[in-house]
CSV table of C-alpha atoms in Angstrom, one decimal:
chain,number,residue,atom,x,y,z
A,1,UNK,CA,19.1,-0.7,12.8
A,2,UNK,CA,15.7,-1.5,13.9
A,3,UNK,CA,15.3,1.7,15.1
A,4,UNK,CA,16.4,3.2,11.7
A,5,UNK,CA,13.8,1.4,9.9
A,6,UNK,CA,10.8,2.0,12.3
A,7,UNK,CA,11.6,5.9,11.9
A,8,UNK,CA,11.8,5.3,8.0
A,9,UNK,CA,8.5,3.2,8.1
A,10,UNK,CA,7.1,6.1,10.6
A,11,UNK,CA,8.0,9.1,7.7
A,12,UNK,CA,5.9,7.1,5.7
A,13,UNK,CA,2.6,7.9,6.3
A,14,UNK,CA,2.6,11.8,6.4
A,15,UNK,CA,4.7,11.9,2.9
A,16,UNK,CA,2.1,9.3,1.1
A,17,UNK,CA,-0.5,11.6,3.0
A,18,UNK,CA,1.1,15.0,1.7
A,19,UNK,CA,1.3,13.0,-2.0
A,20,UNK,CA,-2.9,12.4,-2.0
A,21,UNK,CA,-3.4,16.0,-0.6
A,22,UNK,CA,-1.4,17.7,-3.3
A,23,UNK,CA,-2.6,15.5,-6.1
A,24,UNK,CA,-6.5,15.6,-4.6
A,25,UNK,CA,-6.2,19.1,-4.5
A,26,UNK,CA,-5.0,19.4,-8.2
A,27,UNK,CA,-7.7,17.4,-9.6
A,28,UNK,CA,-10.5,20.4,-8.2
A,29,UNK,CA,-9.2,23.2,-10.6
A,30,UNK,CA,-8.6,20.7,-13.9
A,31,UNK,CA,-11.4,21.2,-16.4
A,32,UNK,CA,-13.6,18.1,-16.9
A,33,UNK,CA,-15.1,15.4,-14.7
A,34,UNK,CA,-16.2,12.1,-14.8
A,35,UNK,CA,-19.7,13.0,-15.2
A,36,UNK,CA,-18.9,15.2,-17.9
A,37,UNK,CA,-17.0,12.4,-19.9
A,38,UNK,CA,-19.8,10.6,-19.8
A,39,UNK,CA,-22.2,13.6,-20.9
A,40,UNK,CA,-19.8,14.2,-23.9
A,41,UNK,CA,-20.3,10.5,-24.5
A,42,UNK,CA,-23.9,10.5,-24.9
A,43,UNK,CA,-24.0,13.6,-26.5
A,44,UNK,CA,-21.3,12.2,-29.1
A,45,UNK,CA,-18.8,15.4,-28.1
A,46,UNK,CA,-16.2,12.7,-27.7
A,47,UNK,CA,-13.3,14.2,-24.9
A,48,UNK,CA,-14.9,16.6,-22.1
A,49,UNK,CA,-11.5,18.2,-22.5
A,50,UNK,CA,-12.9,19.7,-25.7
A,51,UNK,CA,-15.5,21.7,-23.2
A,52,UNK,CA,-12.9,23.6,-20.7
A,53,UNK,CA,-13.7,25.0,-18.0
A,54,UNK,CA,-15.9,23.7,-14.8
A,55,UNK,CA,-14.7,21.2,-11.7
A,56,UNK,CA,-13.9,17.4,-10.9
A,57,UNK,CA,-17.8,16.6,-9.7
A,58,UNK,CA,-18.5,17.3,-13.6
A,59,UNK,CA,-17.8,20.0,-15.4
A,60,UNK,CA,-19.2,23.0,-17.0
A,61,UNK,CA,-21.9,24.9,-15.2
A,62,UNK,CA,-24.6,26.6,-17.6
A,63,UNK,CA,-25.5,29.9,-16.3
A,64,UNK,CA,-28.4,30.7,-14.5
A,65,UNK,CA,-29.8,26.9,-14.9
A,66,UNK,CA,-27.3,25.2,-12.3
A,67,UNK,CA,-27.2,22.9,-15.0
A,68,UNK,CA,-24.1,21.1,-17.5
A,69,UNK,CA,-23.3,22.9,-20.7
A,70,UNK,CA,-23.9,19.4,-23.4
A,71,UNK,CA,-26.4,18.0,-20.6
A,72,UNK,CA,-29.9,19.7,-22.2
A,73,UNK,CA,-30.9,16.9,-23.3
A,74,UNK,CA,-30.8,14.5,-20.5
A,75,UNK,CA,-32.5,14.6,-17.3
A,76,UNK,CA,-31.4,16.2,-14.5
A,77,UNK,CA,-32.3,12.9,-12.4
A,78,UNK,CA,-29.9,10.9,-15.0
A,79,UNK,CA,-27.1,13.4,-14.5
A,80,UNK,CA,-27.7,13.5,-10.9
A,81,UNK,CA,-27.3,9.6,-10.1
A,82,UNK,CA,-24.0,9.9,-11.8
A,83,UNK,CA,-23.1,12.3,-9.3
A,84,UNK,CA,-23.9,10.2,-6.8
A,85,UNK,CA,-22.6,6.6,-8.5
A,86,UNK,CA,-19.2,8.8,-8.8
A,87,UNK,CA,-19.5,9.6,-5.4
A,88,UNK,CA,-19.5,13.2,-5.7
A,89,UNK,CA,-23.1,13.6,-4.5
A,90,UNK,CA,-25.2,11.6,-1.6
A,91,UNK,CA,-29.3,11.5,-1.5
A,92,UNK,CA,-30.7,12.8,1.7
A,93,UNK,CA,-34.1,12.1,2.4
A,94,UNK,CA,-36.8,13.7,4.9
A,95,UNK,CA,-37.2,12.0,8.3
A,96,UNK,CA,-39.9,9.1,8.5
A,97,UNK,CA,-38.9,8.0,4.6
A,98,UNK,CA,-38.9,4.5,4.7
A,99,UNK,CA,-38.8,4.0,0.5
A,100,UNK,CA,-36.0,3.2,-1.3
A,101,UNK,CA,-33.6,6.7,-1.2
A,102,UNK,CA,-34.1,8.2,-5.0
A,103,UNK,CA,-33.5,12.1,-6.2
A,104,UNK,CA,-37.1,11.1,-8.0
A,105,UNK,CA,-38.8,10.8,-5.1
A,106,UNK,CA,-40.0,14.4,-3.6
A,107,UNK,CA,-39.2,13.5,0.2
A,108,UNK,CA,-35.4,12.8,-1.2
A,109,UNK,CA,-32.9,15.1,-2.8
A,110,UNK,CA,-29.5,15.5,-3.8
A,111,UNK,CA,-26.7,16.8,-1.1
A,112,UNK,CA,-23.1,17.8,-2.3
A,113,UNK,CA,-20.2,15.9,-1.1
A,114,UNK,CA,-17.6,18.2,-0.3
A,115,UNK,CA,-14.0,17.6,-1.8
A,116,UNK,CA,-12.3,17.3,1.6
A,117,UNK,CA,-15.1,15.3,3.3
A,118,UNK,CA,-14.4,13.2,-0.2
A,119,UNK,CA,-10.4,12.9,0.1
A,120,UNK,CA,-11.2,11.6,3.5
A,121,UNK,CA,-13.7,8.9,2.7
A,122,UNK,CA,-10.9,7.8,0.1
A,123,UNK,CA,-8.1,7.9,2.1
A,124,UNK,CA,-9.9,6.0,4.7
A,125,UNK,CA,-11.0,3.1,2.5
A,126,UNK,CA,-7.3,3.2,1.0
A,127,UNK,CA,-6.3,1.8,4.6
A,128,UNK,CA,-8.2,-0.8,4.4
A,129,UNK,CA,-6.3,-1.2,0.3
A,130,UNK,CA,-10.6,-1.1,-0.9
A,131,UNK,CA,-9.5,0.8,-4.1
A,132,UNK,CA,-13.1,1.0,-5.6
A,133,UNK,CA,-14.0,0.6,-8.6
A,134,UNK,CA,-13.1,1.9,-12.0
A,135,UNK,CA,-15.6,4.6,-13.2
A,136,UNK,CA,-15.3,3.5,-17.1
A,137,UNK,CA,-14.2,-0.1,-17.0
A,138,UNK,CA,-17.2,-2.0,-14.5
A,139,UNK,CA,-13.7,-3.7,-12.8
A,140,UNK,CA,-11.8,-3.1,-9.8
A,141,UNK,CA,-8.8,-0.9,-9.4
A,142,UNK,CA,-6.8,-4.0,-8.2
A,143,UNK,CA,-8.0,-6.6,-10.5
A,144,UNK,CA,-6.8,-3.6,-13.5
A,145,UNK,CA,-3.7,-3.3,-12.2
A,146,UNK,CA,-3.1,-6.4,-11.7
A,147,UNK,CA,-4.1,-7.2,-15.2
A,148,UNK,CA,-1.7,-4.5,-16.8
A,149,UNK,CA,1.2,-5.4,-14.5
A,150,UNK,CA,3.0,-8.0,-16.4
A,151,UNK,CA,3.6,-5.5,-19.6
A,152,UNK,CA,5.1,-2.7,-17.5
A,153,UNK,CA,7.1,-4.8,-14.9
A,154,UNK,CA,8.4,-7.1,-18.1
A,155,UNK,CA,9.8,-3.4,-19.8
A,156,UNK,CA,11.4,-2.6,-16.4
A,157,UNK,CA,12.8,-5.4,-15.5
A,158,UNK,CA,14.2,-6.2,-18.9
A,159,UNK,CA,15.8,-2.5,-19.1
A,160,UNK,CA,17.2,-2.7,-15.3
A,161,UNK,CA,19.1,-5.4,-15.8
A,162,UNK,CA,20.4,-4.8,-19.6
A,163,UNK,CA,21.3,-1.6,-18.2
A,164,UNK,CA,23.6,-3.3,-15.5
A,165,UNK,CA,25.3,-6.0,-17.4
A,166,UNK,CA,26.2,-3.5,-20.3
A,167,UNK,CA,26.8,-0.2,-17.7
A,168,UNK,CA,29.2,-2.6,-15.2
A,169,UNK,CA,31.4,-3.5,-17.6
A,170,UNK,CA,31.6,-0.5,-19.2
A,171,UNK,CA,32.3,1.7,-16.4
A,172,UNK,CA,34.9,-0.6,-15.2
A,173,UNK,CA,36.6,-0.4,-18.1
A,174,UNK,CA,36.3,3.7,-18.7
A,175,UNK,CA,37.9,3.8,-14.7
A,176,UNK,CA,40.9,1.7,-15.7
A,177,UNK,CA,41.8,4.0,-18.8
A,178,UNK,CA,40.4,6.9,-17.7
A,179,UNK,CA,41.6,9.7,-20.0
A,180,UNK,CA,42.1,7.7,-23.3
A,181,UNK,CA,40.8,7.4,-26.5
A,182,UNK,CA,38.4,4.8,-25.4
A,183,UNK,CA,37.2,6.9,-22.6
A,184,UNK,CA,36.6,10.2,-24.2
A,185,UNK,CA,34.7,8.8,-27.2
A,186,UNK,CA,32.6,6.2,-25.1
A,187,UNK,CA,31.8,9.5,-22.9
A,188,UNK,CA,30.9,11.2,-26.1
A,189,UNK,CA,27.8,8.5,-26.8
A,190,UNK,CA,27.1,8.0,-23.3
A,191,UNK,CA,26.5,12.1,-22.9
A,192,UNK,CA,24.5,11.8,-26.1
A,193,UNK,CA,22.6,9.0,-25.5
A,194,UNK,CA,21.8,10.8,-21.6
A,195,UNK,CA,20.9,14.0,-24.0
A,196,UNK,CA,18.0,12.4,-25.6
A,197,UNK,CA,14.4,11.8,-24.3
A,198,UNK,CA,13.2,8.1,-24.1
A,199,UNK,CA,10.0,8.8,-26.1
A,200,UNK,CA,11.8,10.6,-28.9
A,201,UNK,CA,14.3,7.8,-29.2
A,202,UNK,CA,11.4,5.5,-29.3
A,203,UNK,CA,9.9,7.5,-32.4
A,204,UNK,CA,13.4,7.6,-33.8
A,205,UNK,CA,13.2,3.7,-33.8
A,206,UNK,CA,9.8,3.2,-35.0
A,207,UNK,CA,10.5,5.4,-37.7
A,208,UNK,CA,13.9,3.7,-38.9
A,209,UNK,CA,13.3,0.0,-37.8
A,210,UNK,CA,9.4,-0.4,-37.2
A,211,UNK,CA,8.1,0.4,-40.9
A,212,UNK,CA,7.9,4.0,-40.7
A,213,UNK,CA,10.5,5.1,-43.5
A,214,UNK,CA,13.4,2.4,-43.9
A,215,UNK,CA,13.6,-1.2,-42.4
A,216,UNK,CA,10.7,-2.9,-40.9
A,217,UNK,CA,12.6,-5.3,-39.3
A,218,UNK,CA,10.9,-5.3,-35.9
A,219,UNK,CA,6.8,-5.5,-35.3
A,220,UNK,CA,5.3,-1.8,-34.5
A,221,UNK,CA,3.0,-2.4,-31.5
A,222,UNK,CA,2.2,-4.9,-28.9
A,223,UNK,CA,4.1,-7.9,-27.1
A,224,UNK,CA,3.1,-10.9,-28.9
A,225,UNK,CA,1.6,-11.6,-32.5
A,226,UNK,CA,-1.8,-12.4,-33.5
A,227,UNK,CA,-0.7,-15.9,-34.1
A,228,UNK,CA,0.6,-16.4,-30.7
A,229,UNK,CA,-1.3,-19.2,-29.5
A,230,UNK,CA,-0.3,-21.7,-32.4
A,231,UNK,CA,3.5,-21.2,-31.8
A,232,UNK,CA,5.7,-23.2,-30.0
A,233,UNK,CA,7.4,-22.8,-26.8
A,234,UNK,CA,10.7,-21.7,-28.9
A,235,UNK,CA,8.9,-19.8,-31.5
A,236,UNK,CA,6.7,-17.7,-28.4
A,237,UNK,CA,10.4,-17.0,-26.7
A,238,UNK,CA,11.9,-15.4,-30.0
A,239,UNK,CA,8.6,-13.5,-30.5
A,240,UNK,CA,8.2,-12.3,-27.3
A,241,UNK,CA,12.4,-11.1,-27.6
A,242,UNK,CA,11.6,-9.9,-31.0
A,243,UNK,CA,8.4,-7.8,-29.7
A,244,UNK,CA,10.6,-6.2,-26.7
A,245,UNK,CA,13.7,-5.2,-28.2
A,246,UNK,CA,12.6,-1.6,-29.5
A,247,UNK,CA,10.5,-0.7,-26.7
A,248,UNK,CA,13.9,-2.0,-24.0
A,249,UNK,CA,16.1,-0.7,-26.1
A,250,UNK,CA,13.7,3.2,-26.2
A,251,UNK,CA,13.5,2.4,-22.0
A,252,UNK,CA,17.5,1.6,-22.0
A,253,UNK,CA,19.0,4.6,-23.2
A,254,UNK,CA,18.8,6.9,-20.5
A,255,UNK,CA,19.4,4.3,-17.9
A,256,UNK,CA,22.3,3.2,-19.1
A,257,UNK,CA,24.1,6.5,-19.3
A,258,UNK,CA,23.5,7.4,-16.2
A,259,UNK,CA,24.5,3.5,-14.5
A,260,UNK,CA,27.6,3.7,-17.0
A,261,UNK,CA,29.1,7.3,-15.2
A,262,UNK,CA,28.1,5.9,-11.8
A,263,UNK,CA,30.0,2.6,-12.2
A,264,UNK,CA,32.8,4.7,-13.2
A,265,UNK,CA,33.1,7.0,-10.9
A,266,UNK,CA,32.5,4.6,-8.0
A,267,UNK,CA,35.7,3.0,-9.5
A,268,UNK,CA,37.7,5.7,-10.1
A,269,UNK,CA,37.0,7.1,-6.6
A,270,UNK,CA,38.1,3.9,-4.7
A,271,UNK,CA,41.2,3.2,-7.4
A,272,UNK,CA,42.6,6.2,-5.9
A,273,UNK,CA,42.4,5.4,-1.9
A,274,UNK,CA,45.7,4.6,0.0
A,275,UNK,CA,44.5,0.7,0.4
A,276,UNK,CA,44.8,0.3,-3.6
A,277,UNK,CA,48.3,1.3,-3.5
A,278,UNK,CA,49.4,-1.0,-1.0
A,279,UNK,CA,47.6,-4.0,-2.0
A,280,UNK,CA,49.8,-2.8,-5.3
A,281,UNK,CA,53.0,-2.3,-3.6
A,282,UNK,CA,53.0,-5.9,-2.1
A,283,UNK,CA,52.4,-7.4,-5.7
A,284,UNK,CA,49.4,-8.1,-6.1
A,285,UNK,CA,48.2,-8.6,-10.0
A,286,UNK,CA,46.1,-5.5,-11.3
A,287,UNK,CA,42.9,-7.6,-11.7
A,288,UNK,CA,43.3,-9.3,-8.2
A,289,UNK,CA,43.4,-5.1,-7.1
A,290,UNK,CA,40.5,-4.6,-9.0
A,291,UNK,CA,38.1,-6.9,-8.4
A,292,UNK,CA,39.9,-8.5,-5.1
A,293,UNK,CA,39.8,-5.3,-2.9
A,294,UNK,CA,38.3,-2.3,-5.5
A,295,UNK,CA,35.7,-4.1,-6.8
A,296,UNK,CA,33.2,-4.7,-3.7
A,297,UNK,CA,33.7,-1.4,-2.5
A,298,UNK,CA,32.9,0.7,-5.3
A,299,UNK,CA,29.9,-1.3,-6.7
A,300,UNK,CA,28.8,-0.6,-2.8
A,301,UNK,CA,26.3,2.4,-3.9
A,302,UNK,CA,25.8,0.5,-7.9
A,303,UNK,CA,24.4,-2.9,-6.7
A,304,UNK,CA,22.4,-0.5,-4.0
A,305,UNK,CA,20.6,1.5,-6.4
A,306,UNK,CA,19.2,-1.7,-8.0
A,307,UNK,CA,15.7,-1.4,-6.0
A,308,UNK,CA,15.5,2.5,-6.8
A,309,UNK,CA,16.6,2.3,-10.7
A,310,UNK,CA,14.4,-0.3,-11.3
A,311,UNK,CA,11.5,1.9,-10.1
A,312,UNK,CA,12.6,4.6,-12.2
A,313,UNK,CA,12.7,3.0,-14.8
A,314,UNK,CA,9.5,0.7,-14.1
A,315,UNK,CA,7.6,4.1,-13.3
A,316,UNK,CA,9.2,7.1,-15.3
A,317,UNK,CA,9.8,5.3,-18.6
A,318,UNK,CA,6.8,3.1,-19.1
A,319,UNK,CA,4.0,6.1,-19.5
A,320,UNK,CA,5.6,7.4,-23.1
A,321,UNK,CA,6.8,4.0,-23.9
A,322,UNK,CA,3.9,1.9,-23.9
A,323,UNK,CA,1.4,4.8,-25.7
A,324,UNK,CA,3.9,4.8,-28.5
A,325,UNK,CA,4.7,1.4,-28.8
A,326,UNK,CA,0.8,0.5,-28.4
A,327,UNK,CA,1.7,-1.7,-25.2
A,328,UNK,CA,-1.7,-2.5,-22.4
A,329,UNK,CA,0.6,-1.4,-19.6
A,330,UNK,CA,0.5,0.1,-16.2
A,331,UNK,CA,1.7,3.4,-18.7
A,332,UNK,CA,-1.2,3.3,-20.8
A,333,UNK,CA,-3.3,3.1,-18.1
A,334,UNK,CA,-2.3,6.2,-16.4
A,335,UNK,CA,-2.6,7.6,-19.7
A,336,UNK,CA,-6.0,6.7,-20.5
A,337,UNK,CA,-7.3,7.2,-16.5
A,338,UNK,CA,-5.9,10.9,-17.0
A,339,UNK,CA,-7.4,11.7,-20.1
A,340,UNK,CA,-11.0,9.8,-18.9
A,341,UNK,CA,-10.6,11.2,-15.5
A,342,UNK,CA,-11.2,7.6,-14.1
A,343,UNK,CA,-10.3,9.1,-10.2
A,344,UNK,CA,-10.7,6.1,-8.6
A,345,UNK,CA,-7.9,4.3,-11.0
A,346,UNK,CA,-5.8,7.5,-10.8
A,347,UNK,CA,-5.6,7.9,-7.1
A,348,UNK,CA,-5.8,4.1,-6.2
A,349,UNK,CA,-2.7,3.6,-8.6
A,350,UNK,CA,-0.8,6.6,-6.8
A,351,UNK,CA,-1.1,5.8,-3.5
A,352,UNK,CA,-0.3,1.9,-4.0
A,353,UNK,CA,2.7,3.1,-6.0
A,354,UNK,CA,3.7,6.2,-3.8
A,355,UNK,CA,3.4,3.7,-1.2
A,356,UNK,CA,5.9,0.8,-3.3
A,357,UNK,CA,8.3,3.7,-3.9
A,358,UNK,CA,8.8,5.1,0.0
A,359,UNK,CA,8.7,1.4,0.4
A,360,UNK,CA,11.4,0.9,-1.7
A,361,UNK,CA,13.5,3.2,-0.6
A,362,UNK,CA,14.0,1.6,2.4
A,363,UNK,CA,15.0,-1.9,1.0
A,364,UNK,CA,17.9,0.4,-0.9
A,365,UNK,CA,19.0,1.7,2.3
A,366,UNK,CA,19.0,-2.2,3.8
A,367,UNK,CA,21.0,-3.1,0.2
A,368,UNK,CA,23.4,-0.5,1.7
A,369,UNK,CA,23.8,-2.4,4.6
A,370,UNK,CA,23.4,-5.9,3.1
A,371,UNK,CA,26.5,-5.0,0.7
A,372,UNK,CA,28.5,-3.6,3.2
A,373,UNK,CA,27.5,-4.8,7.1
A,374,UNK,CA,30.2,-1.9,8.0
A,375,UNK,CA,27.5,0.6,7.5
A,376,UNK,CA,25.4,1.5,10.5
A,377,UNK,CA,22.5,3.8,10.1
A,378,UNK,CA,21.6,3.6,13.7
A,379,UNK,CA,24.9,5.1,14.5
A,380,UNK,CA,24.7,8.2,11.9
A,381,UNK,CA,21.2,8.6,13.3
């Protein structure tokens, strides 16, 4: 087993390599930089995505000046020490300059940084986890996440496990009357509820329950009221639940289908093996069957996939979610880096979570072999 796992750890590092290269190499041909979000800033043009066209150092190139479309105004030394700040630019001075380096100063000027040189500088402060610092928000990439963390891992965690105790049950149930009435119409909802997307269900409920036509039984955005400071310790736990329960329930649905046919399955698969029908031959009660022989086995690949569904869910669901819902999550963060083209939140955030997630995969493949010690990678290897 140990030589499993140093083979999986091993993979690890040229896939969370091959992730940076792809999504590095992306970023070079998408319109608007960081220097040109701050351009359109000053020059009050709002989002440089209204200005398509140009490269990640900055953007738009004017022709015959060298210079940014929406940058007449400003200095060319202003817009060049944002190329630099951003790291897309270095000052190079003459031999014998012993000032302090400026692109003002005429024995200094301005040097390109190219992009692969760049990816490389990253990636080789990323091993060290020195994330830099975000471009737009004068804080560190860790001390951000760190700070949006509790929203998104509070939607997962609260979906991943709703999603088990309702899906367990369920599918249990579906195996032992596979084919009737109860089946086939529970299969129905669960195919339909699979069917639709997590942020249109979460409009759906915001719409019907949040104020938007109907009932405005639930609050429309955030986690806590503006008043949650003066409650109690009882009255902050029902408004906290109150808070979550659209948002879990938008993250839930698709989840849930997909644990629900799993669960069943897994049953239905292991209530048809020889060992079922002699456990029933010599006796045995049908729930002592079930959950004294069938039960362990087929939850094997269920209780497994915990690791892996949370991250599904923790990742996949929470971008959508938390913009609708208005919710300061890991989600809205991505969302906001990507629109602002903070780089150094949107590549510190990938590679920390590209490295959770290959990370994670190998604790679901240990879960294999925690559930059922039968199982021996080593020997398939």
């Amino acid at each position: 087993m140990g030589a499993y796992i140093l083979r999986r750890l091993l993979l690890v590092i040229p896939t969370l390599f091959g992730v940076m290269v792809i999504n590095f190499a992306l970023t070079q041909f998408v319109p608007g930089g960081p220097v040109q979000q701050v351009i359109a800033r000053l020059e009050g043009e709002g989002d440089s995505i209204q200005n398509l066209g140009g490269s990640e150092g900055g953007g738009v190139q004017e022709e015959g000046t060298g210079g940014y479309v929406g940058a007449r105004g400003l200095p060319p030394e202003f817009i060049a020490r944002l190329e630099v700040q951003f790291g897309f630019a270095r000052i190079v001075c003459d031999d014998g300059f012993t000032g302090t380096p400026s692109v003002a100063a005429p024995e200094c000027r301005k040097e390109a940084i190219p992009a692969v040189e760049r990816f490389f500088i990253m990636m080789g402060n990323y091993l060290t986890f020195d994330f830099g610092q975000s471009y737009f928000r004068s804080i560190s990439v860790v001390e951000l996440v760190i700070e949006k963390m509790p929203v998104s891992i509070t939607l997962g965690l609260w979906s991943t496990l709703i999603a088990y105790l309702i899906s367990i049950p369920l599918g249990i149930r579906k195996a032992v009357h596979d084919g009737s009435g109860f089946d086939t119409w529970t299969s129905g909802v669960i195919i339909a509820a699979y069917a639709i997307p997590g942020f249109l269900f979460a409009i759906l409920l915001m719409v019907v329950f949040a104020g938007g036509s109907y009932f405005q039984w639930f609050p429309l955005r955030g986690l806590t009221s503006d008043n949650w400071a003066e409650l109690s310790l009882w009255g902050k736990t029902v408004d906290y639940l109150w808070h979550i329960t659209l948002p879990v329930t938008a993250q839930l649905i698709s989840s849930f289908a997909v644990l629900t046919l799993l669960t069943k399955n897994s049953f239905l698969d292991e209530i048809k093996k020889q060992y079922v029908l002699t456990a029933r031959a010599k006796g045995l009660s049908e729930g002592r069957v079930l959950y004294g022989h069938v039960f362990r086995n087929a939850m094997l690949i269920v209780i497994a996939g915990f690791p892996g569904l949370f991250l599904a869910v923790f990742f996949g669901s929470s971008l959508l979610i938390e913009v609708i819902f208005s919710l300061d999550g890991l989600g809205q963060l991505g969302f906001r880096s990507a629109v602002e083209r903070d780089y150094p939140v949107i590549f510190g955030t990938l590679f920390a979570f590209g490295l959770i997630g290959l990370v994670v995969g190998i604790l679901s493949d240990l879960m294999y072999v925690f559930v059922d010690p039968r199982i021996d990678f080593e020997r398939r290897g």
